[in-house]
Short mmCIF file of C-alpha atoms in Angstrom, two decimals:
data_model
loop_
_atom_site.label_atom_id
_atom_site.label_comp_id
_atom_site.label_asym_id
_atom_site.label_seq_id
_atom_site.Cartn_x
_atom_site.Cartn_y
_atom_site.Cartn_z
CA UNK A 1 2.60 -107.28 -27.10
CA UNK A 2 -0.11 -108.10 -24.04
CA UNK A 3 1.44 -111.20 -22.63
CA UNK A 4 4.45 -109.91 -21.64
CA UNK A 5 2.43 -106.88 -19.95
CA UNK A 6 0.78 -110.04 -17.75
CA UNK A 7 3.89 -111.41 -16.97
CA UNK A 8 5.02 -107.84 -15.31
CA UNK A 9 1.90 -107.73 -13.77
CA UNK A 10 2.17 -111.00 -12.30
CA UNK A 11 6.04 -110.34 -11.18
CA UNK A 12 5.29 -106.62 -9.78
CA UNK A 13 2.27 -107.99 -7.90
CA UNK A 14 4.44 -110.83 -6.73
CA UNK A 15 7.04 -108.87 -5.54
CA UNK A 16 4.68 -106.75 -3.62
CA UNK A 17 3.60 -109.80 -2.23
CA UNK A 18 7.24 -110.61 -0.98
CA UNK A 19 7.76 -107.40 0.48
CA UNK A 20 4.43 -106.88 2.53
CA UNK A 21 4.80 -110.41 3.87
CA UNK A 22 8.28 -108.35 4.53
CA UNK A 23 6.56 -105.56 6.21
CA UNK A 24 4.27 -108.47 7.72
CA UNK A 25 7.02 -109.91 9.32
CA UNK A 26 8.37 -105.94 10.66
CA UNK A 27 4.85 -105.25 12.05
CA UNK A 28 5.23 -108.63 14.59
CA UNK A 29 8.19 -106.91 15.35
CA UNK A 30 7.57 -104.03 16.77
CA UNK A 31 4.91 -105.74 18.88
CA UNK A 32 7.46 -108.44 20.47
CA UNK A 33 9.54 -105.30 20.73
CA UNK A 34 7.10 -103.74 22.82
CA UNK A 35 5.97 -107.08 25.23
CA UNK A 36 9.46 -107.44 25.06
CA UNK A 37 10.06 -103.79 26.78
CA UNK A 38 6.87 -104.12 29.12
CA UNK A 39 8.08 -106.82 30.81
CA UNK A 40 11.85 -105.95 30.86
CA UNK A 41 10.99 -102.49 32.59
CA UNK A 42 7.81 -105.14 34.75
CA UNK A 43 10.65 -107.14 36.12
CA UNK A 44 12.86 -104.47 36.63
CA UNK A 45 10.41 -101.83 38.05
CA UNK A 46 9.44 -106.09 41.18
CA UNK A 47 13.63 -106.47 41.43
CA UNK A 48 13.43 -102.52 41.93
CA UNK A 49 10.25 -102.60 44.74
CA UNK A 50 11.61 -105.84 45.98
CA UNK A 51 13.73 -103.97 48.76
CA UNK A 52 15.18 -100.40 50.25
CA UNK A 53 18.18 -101.23 48.90
CA UNK A 54 17.41 -102.42 45.55
CA UNK A 55 16.61 -99.13 44.62
CA UNK A 56 19.57 -98.49 42.80
CA UNK A 57 18.14 -101.44 39.80
CA UNK A 58 15.78 -98.33 38.38
CA UNK A 59 18.49 -96.24 36.47
CA UNK A 60 18.44 -98.99 34.21
CA UNK A 61 14.82 -98.52 32.34
CA UNK A 62 16.90 -95.73 30.84
CA UNK A 63 18.69 -98.53 28.97
CA UNK A 64 16.20 -100.58 28.28
CA UNK A 65 13.83 -97.82 27.34
CA UNK A 66 16.84 -96.41 25.29
CA UNK A 67 17.59 -99.57 23.39
CA UNK A 68 14.63 -100.65 22.68
CA UNK A 69 13.21 -97.28 21.65
CA UNK A 70 15.84 -97.20 19.17
CA UNK A 71 15.23 -101.49 17.72
CA UNK A 72 11.01 -99.70 17.45
CA UNK A 73 12.08 -97.13 15.56
CA UNK A 74 14.47 -98.88 13.41
CA UNK A 75 11.68 -101.26 12.35
CA UNK A 76 9.53 -98.96 11.55
CA UNK A 77 11.37 -97.29 9.48
CA UNK A 78 12.17 -100.61 7.66
CA UNK A 79 8.27 -101.07 7.73
CA UNK A 80 7.77 -97.16 6.13
CA UNK A 81 11.27 -97.87 3.63
CA UNK A 82 9.53 -100.78 2.04
CA UNK A 83 5.98 -98.82 2.31
CA UNK A 84 7.82 -95.63 -0.15
CA UNK A 85 9.31 -97.97 -2.21
CA UNK A 86 5.62 -99.76 -2.93
CA UNK A 87 4.29 -96.12 -3.72
CA UNK A 88 6.84 -94.97 -6.01
CA UNK A 89 7.91 -97.81 -7.94
CA UNK A 90 5.83 -101.18 -7.89
CA UNK A 91 2.28 -98.38 -7.82
CA UNK A 92 2.65 -96.55 -10.75
CA UNK A 93 3.51 -100.54 -12.55
CA UNK A 94 0.23 -102.52 -11.64
CA UNK A 95 -2.81 -101.29 -13.16
CA UNK A 96 -5.71 -99.79 -10.65
CA UNK A 97 -2.56 -98.92 -7.63
CA UNK A 98 -2.12 -101.07 -5.03
CA UNK A 99 -3.41 -98.75 -2.10
CA UNK A 100 -2.21 -99.44 1.16
CA UNK A 101 1.46 -97.98 0.59
CA UNK A 102 0.43 -95.05 -0.15
CA UNK A 103 -1.81 -94.98 3.09
CA UNK A 104 0.76 -95.32 4.32
CA UNK A 105 2.79 -91.65 3.33
CA UNK A 106 -0.24 -90.13 4.25
CA UNK A 107 -1.47 -91.05 7.70
CA UNK A 108 -0.40 -87.75 9.79
CA UNK A 109 -1.31 -86.50 12.47
CA UNK A 110 -3.12 -83.65 11.98
CA UNK A 111 -1.17 -81.34 14.96
CA UNK A 112 2.02 -82.24 17.47
CA UNK A 113 0.13 -82.30 20.39
CA UNK A 114 -1.83 -85.06 18.87
CA UNK A 115 1.59 -86.41 18.22
CA UNK A 116 2.95 -85.58 21.26
CA UNK A 117 -0.06 -87.62 23.39
CA UNK A 118 0.55 -90.87 22.16
CA UNK A 119 1.86 -94.08 24.49
CA UNK A 120 4.76 -94.33 22.69
CA UNK A 121 5.80 -91.58 24.98
CA UNK A 122 5.06 -92.41 28.21
CA UNK A 123 6.34 -96.52 27.57
CA UNK A 124 9.11 -94.91 26.25
CA UNK A 125 11.07 -91.65 27.85
CA UNK A 126 8.38 -90.95 30.06
CA UNK A 127 9.08 -94.72 31.81
CA UNK A 128 12.55 -93.41 31.69
CA UNK A 129 11.88 -89.64 33.26
CA UNK A 130 9.80 -91.82 36.55
CA UNK A 131 12.71 -93.47 36.97
CA UNK A 132 14.61 -91.48 37.79
CA UNK A 133 12.24 -88.78 40.22
CA UNK A 134 11.87 -92.15 42.01
CA UNK A 135 15.69 -92.91 42.28
CA UNK A 136 15.71 -89.26 44.48
CA UNK A 137 14.43 -90.03 47.62
CA UNK A 138 16.20 -93.08 47.84
CA UNK A 139 19.50 -91.52 47.30
CA UNK A 140 18.96 -88.47 49.37
CA UNK A 141 17.22 -89.83 52.69
CA UNK A 142 20.76 -91.83 53.40
CA UNK A 143 22.53 -88.01 53.30
CA UNK A 144 19.26 -86.20 54.70
CA UNK A 145 19.54 -88.74 57.74
CA UNK A 146 23.26 -88.62 59.31
CA UNK A 147 24.33 -91.60 57.81
CA UNK A 148 27.51 -91.41 56.13
CA UNK A 149 26.72 -92.47 52.50
CA UNK A 150 27.07 -96.14 51.00
CA UNK A 151 28.12 -97.84 47.89
CA UNK A 152 24.40 -97.61 46.45
CA UNK A 153 25.08 -93.53 47.16
CA UNK A 154 27.63 -92.98 44.82
CA UNK A 155 26.59 -96.00 42.84
CA UNK A 156 23.19 -94.09 41.79
CA UNK A 157 25.25 -90.72 41.73
CA UNK A 158 27.55 -91.57 39.15
CA UNK A 159 25.07 -93.77 37.15
CA UNK A 160 22.18 -91.79 37.20
CA UNK A 161 23.44 -88.74 34.50
CA UNK A 162 23.82 -91.39 32.51
CA UNK A 163 21.02 -92.81 32.69
CA UNK A 164 19.71 -89.10 31.86
CA UNK A 165 21.22 -88.94 29.14
CA UNK A 166 19.93 -92.43 27.86
CA UNK A 167 16.13 -91.26 28.45
CA UNK A 168 17.12 -88.12 26.51
CA UNK A 169 17.90 -90.32 23.73
CA UNK A 170 15.01 -92.28 23.61
CA UNK A 171 12.86 -89.03 23.74
CA UNK A 172 14.66 -87.68 20.73
CA UNK A 173 14.12 -91.33 19.10
CA UNK A 174 10.45 -91.30 19.84
CA UNK A 175 10.18 -87.44 18.41
CA UNK A 176 11.63 -88.39 15.50
CA UNK A 177 10.59 -91.36 14.70
CA UNK A 178 8.30 -91.03 11.53
CA UNK A 179 5.62 -93.60 12.10
CA UNK A 180 1.92 -93.07 11.41
CA UNK A 181 0.67 -91.85 14.40
#
């Protein structure tokens, strides 16, 4: 009987080890996603700043922010799901418990203000809002100077609402993110 219990504990610990490895992999992917997002936004920003006729490229940033935030949120949800499984299913089966996953589930911000000051709000919807606002002076500079609006103006006029929608979506993704922050 004792050997059977030890075998069961060993199998639960092996499952825990495999799941922790998966969590570590997902956390590594989160870091890679953040690095990719920052790199992509930096490239778009540098292209936009390299010439006055390239400013409409800033409207790509909200799309990048939305896709990056959605991917990051997916990785967070996976880590949270694995952690919940470990906490609820494996933890009771192992003498002494496992620990980290229950800590993760209970790590939530103390207040809404604390949650709203997380850097993810600046990295995703914040940079999108900045890019949307930065496009305005360039969009209207041709109209004010008396020139006939060109293709860049009309591209920006039609793309701006889509970029604004992606900005709102990235805010929504980060807002409902239930990560430990």
